[in-house]
mmCIF file of C-alpha atoms in Angstrom:
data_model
loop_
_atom_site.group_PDB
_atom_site.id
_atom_site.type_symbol
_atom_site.label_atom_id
_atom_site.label_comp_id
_atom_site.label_asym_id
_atom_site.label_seq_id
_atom_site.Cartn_x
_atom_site.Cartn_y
_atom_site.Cartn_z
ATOM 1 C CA UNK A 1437 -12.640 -3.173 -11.625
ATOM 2 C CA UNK A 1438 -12.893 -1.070 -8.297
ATOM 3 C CA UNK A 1439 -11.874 2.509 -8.523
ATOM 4 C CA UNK A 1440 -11.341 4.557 -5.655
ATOM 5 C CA UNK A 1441 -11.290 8.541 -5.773
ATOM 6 C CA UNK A 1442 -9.735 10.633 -3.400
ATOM 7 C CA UNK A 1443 -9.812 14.268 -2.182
ATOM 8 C CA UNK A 1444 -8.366 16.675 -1.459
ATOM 9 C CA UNK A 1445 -5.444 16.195 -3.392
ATOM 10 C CA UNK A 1446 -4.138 18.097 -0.370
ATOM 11 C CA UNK A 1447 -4.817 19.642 2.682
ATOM 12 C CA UNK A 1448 -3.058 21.960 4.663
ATOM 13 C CA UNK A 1449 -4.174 23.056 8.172
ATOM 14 C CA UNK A 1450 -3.155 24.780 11.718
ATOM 15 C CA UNK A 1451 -1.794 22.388 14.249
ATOM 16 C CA UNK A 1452 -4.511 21.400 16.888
ATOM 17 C CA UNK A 1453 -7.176 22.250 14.142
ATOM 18 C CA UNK A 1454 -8.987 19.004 12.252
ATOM 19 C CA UNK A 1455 -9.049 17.436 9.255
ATOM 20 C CA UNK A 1456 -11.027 15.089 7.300
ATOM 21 C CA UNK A 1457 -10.024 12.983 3.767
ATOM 22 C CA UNK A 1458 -12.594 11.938 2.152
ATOM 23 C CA UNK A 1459 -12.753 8.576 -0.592
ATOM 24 C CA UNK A 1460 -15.490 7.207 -3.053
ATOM 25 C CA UNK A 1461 -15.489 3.567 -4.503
ATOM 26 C CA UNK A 1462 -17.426 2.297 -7.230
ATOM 27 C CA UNK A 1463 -17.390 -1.739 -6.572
ATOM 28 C CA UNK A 1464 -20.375 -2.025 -4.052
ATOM 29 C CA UNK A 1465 -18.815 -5.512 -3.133
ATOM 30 C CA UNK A 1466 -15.707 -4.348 -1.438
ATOM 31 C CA UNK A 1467 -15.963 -4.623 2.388
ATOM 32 C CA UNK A 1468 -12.476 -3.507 3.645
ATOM 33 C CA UNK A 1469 -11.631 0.169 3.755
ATOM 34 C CA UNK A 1470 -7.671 0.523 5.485
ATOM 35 C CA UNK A 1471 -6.055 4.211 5.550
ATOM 36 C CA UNK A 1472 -2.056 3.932 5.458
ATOM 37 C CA UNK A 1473 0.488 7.139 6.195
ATOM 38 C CA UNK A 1474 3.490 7.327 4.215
ATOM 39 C CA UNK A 1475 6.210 9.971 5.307
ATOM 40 C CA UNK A 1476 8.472 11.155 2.653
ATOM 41 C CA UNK A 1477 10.718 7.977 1.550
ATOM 42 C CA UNK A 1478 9.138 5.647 3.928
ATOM 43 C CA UNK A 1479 6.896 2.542 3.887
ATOM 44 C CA UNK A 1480 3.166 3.173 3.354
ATOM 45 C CA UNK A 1481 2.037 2.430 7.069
ATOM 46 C CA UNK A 1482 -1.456 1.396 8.326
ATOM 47 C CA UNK A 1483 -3.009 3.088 10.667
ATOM 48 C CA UNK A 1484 -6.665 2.399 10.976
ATOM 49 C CA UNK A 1485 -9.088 0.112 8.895
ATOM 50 C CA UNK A 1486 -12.799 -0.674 9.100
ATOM 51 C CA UNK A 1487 -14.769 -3.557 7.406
ATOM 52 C CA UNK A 1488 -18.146 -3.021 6.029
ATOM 53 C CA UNK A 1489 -19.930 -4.411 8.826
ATOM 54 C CA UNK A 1490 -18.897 -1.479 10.648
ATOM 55 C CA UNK A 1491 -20.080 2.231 10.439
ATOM 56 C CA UNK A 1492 -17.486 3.943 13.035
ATOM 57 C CA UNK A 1493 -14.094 2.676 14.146
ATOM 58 C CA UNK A 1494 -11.970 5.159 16.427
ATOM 59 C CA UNK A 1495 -8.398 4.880 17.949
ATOM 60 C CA UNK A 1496 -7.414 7.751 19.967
ATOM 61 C CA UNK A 1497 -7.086 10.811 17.567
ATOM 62 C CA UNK A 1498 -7.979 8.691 14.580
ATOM 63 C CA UNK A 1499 -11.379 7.690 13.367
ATOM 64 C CA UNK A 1500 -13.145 6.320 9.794
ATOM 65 C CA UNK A 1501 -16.528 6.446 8.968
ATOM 66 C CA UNK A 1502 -17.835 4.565 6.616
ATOM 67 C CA UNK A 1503 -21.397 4.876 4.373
ATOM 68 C CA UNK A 1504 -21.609 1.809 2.319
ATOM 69 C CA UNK A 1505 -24.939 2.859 0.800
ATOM 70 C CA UNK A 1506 -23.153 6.185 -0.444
ATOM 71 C CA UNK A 1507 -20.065 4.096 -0.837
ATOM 72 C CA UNK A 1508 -17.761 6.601 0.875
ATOM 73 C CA UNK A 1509 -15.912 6.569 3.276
ATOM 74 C CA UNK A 1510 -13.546 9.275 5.625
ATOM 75 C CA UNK A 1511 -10.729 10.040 7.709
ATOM 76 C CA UNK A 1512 -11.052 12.372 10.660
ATOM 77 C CA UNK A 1513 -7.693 13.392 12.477
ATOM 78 C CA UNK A 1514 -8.257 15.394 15.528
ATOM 79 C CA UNK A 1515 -5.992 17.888 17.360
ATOM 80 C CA UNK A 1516 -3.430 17.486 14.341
ATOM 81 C CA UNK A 1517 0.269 18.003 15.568
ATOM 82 C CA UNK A 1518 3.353 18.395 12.707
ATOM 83 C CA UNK A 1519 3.769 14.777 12.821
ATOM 84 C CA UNK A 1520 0.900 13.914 11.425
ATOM 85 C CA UNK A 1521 2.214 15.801 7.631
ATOM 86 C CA UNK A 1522 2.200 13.071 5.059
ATOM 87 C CA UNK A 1523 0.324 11.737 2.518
ATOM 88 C CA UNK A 1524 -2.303 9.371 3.251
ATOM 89 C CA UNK A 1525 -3.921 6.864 0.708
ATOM 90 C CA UNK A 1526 -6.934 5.543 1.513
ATOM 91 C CA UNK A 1527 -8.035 2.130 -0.310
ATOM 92 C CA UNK A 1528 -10.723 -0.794 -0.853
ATOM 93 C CA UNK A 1529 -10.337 -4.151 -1.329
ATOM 94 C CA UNK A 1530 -13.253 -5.850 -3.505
ATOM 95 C CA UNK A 1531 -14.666 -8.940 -3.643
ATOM 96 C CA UNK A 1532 -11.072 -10.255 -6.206
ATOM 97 C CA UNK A 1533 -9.406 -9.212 -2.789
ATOM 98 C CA UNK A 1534 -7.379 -7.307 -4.535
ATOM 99 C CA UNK A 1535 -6.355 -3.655 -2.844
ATOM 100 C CA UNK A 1536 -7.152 -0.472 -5.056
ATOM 101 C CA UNK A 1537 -5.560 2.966 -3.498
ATOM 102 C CA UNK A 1538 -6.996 6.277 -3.712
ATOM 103 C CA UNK A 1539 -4.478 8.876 -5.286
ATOM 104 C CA UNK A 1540 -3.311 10.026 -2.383
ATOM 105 C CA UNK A 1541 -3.557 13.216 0.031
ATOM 106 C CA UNK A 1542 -0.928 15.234 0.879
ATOM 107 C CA UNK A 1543 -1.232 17.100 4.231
ATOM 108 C CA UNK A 1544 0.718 19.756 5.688
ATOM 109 C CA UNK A 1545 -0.085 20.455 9.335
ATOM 110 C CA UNK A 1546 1.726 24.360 10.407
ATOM 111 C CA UNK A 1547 3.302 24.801 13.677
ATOM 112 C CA UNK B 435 5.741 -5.043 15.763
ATOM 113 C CA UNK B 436 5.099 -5.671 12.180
ATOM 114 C CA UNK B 437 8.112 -6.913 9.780
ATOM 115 C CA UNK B 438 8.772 -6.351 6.088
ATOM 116 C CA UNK B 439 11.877 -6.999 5.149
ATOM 117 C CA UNK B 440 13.385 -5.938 1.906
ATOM 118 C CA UNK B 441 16.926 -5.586 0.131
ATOM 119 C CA UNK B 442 18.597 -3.640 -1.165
ATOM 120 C CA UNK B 443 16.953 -0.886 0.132
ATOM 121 C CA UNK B 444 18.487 0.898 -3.174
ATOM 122 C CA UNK B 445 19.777 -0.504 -6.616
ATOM 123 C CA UNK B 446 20.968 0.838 -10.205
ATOM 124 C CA UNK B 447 21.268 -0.780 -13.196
ATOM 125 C CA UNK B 448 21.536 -1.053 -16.632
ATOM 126 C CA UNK B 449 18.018 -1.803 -19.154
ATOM 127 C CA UNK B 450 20.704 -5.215 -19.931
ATOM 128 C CA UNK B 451 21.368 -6.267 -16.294
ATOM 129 C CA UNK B 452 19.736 -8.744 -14.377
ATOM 130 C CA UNK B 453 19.001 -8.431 -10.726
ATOM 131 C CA UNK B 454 16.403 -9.193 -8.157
ATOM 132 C CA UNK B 455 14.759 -8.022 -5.233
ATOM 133 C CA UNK B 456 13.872 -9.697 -1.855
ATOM 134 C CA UNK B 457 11.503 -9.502 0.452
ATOM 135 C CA UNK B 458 11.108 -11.262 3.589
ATOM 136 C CA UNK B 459 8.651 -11.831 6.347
ATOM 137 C CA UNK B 460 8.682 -14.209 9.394
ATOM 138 C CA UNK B 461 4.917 -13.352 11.122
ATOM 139 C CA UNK B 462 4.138 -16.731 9.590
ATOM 140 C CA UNK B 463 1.572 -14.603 6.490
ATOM 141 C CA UNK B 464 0.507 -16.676 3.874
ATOM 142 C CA UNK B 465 -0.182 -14.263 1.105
ATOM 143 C CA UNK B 466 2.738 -11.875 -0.466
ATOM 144 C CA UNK B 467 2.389 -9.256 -2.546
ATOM 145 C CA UNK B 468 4.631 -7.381 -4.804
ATOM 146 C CA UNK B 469 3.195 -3.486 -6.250
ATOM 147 C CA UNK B 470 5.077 -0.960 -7.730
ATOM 148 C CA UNK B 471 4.938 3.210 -6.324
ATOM 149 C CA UNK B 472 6.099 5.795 -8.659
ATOM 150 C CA UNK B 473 6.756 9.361 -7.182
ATOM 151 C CA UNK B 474 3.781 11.032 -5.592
ATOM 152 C CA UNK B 475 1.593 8.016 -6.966
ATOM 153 C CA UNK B 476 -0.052 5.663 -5.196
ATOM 154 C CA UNK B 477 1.792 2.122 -5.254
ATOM 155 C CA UNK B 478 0.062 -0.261 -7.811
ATOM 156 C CA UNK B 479 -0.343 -3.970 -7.608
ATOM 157 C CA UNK B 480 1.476 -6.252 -9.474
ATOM 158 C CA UNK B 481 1.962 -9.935 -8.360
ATOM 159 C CA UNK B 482 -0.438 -11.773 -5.439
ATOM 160 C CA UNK B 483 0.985 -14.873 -3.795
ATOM 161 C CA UNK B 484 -1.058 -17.012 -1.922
ATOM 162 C CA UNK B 485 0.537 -20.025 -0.302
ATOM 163 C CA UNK B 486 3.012 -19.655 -2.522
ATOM 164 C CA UNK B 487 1.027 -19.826 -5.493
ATOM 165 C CA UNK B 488 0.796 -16.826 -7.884
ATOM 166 C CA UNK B 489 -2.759 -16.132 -7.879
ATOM 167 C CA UNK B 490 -3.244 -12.516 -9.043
ATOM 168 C CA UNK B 491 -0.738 -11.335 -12.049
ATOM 169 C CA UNK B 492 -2.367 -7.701 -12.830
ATOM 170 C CA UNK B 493 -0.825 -7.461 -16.332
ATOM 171 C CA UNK B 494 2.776 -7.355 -15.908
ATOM 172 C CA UNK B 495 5.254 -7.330 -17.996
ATOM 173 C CA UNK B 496 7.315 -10.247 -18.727
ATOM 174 C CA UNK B 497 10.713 -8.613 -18.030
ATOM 175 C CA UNK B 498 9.514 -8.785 -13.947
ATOM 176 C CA UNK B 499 9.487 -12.105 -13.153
ATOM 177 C CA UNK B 500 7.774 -13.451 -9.746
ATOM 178 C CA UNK B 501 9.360 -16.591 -7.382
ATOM 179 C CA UNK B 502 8.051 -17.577 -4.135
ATOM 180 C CA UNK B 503 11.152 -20.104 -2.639
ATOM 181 C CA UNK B 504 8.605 -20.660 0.456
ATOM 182 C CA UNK B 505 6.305 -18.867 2.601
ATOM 183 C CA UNK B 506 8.171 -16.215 4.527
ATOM 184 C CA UNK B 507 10.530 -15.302 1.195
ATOM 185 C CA UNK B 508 9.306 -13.417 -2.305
ATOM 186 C CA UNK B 509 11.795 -12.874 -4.689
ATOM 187 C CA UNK B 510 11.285 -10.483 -8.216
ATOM 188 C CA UNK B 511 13.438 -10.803 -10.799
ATOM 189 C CA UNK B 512 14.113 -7.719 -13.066
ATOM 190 C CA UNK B 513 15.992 -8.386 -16.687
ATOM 191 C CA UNK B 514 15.818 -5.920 -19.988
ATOM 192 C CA UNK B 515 14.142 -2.836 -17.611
ATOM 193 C CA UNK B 516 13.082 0.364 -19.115
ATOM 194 C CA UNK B 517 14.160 3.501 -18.268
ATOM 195 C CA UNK B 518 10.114 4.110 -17.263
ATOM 196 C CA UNK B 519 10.647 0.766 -14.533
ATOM 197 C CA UNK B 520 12.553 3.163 -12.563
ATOM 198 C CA UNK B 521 10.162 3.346 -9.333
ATOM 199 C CA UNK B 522 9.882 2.049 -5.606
ATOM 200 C CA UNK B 523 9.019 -1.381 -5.613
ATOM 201 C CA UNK B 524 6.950 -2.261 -2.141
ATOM 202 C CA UNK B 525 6.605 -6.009 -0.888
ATOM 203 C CA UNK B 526 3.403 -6.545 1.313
ATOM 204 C CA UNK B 527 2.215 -9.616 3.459
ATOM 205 C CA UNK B 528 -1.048 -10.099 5.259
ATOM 206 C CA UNK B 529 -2.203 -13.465 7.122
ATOM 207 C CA UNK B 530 -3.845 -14.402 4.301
ATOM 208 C CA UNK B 531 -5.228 -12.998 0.778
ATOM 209 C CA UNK B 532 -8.894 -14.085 1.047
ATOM 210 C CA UNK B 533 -10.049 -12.698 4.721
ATOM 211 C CA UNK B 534 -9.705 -9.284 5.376
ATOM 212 C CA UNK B 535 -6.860 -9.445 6.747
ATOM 213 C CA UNK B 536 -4.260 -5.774 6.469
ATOM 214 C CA UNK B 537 -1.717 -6.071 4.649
ATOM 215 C CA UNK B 538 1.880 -4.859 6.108
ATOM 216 C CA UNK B 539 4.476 -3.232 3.600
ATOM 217 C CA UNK B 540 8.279 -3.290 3.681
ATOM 218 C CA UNK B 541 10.645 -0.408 2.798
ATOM 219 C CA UNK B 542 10.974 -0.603 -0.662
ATOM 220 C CA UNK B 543 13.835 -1.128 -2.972
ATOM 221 C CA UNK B 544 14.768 2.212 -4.985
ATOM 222 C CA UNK B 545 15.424 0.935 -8.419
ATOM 223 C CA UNK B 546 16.701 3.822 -11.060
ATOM 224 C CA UNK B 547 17.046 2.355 -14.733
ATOM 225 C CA UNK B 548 19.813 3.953 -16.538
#
């Protein structure tokens, strides 16, 4: 089955500063990469996703790159504010369409 | 925006109780999904319904039982839990389970297993 590895475990960082998550899979047939944000006892929410047809995808502070030949794929934030601290799981759904999660990222982002 | 519903939003009970969980959805999605998120974990698949047909059952036990009445409800039915089911169970829903389609989660019921 697909496994997905994610790091860092966590990430802390100044506000305005960047960061980047980074994920490996191992099933070369999955072709959809989304990123969700999940704030302490809320819902795991999506915020950006690319499909392996794709190398780039941006949305206004948010982008995901993706290397299928490396079969990796990251998350950049940009000009991180406070609200952006949670974790964020990144995750790969393989050719069973079935949706394997990284372990998860914790990031703090100091006022 | 994007809908989930679930209830409760929290429940207790004992390993000899029976219960269930609901979810809910009304963007018209024709693929459900049921995982399970213990603390600081990542949430873990459990159930796939796909026009309300169970079509992916990752290895669950028998004491969570699946039902999908029709295609905007999924129901899970809990009986003889361990103290170790104690977790946040997350209902998903995506247009449908074969395209790439993202998949949108609920809240979560809080279930503690006394």
């Amino acid at each position: 089955g697909e496994n997905v590895e994610q790091h860092p475990s966590t990430l802390s960082v100044q506000e305005g500063d960047s960061a980047v998550i980074k994920c490996t899979y191992s099933d070369s047939a999955s072709n959809y990469f989304p990123w969700y944000k999940q704030e302490l006892g809320k819902r795991p929410q999506l915020i950006i996703d690319i499909r392996s047809n794709v190398g780039e995808k941006k949305d206004q502070r948010i982008a995901v790159t993706l290397n299928k030949t490396a079969k990796h794929f990251s998350l950049h934030i940009t000009e991180t504010q406070p609200e952006d601290s949670a974790v964020y799981f990144c995750a790969a759904r393989n050719a069973g369409n079935m949706l394997t999660f990284g372990g998860g990222t914790r990031l703090m982002v100091k006022p | 925006d994007t809908e989930v519903t679930q209830t409760p939003k929290h429940l207790v009970m004992g390993m000899t109780n029976k219960k269930s969980l609901k979810c809910e959805q009304h963007m018209g999605h024709r693929a459900m999904y049921w995982y399970k998120q213990k603390a600081k974990k990542p949430p873990e698949l459990m159930f796939v319904y796909s026009y309300e047909k169970l079509s992916i059952n990752e290895s669950v036990p028998s004491r969570f039982s699946p039902e999908c009445p029709n295609s905007s409800l999924l129901n899970l039915h809990l009986h003889a839990l361990q103290p170790e089911d104690s977790a946040l169970y997350l209902c998903a829903s995506s247009q449908d389970s074969v395209g790439n389609q993202p998949q949108h989660f609920g809240d979560g019921t809080r279930l503690s297993i006394l």
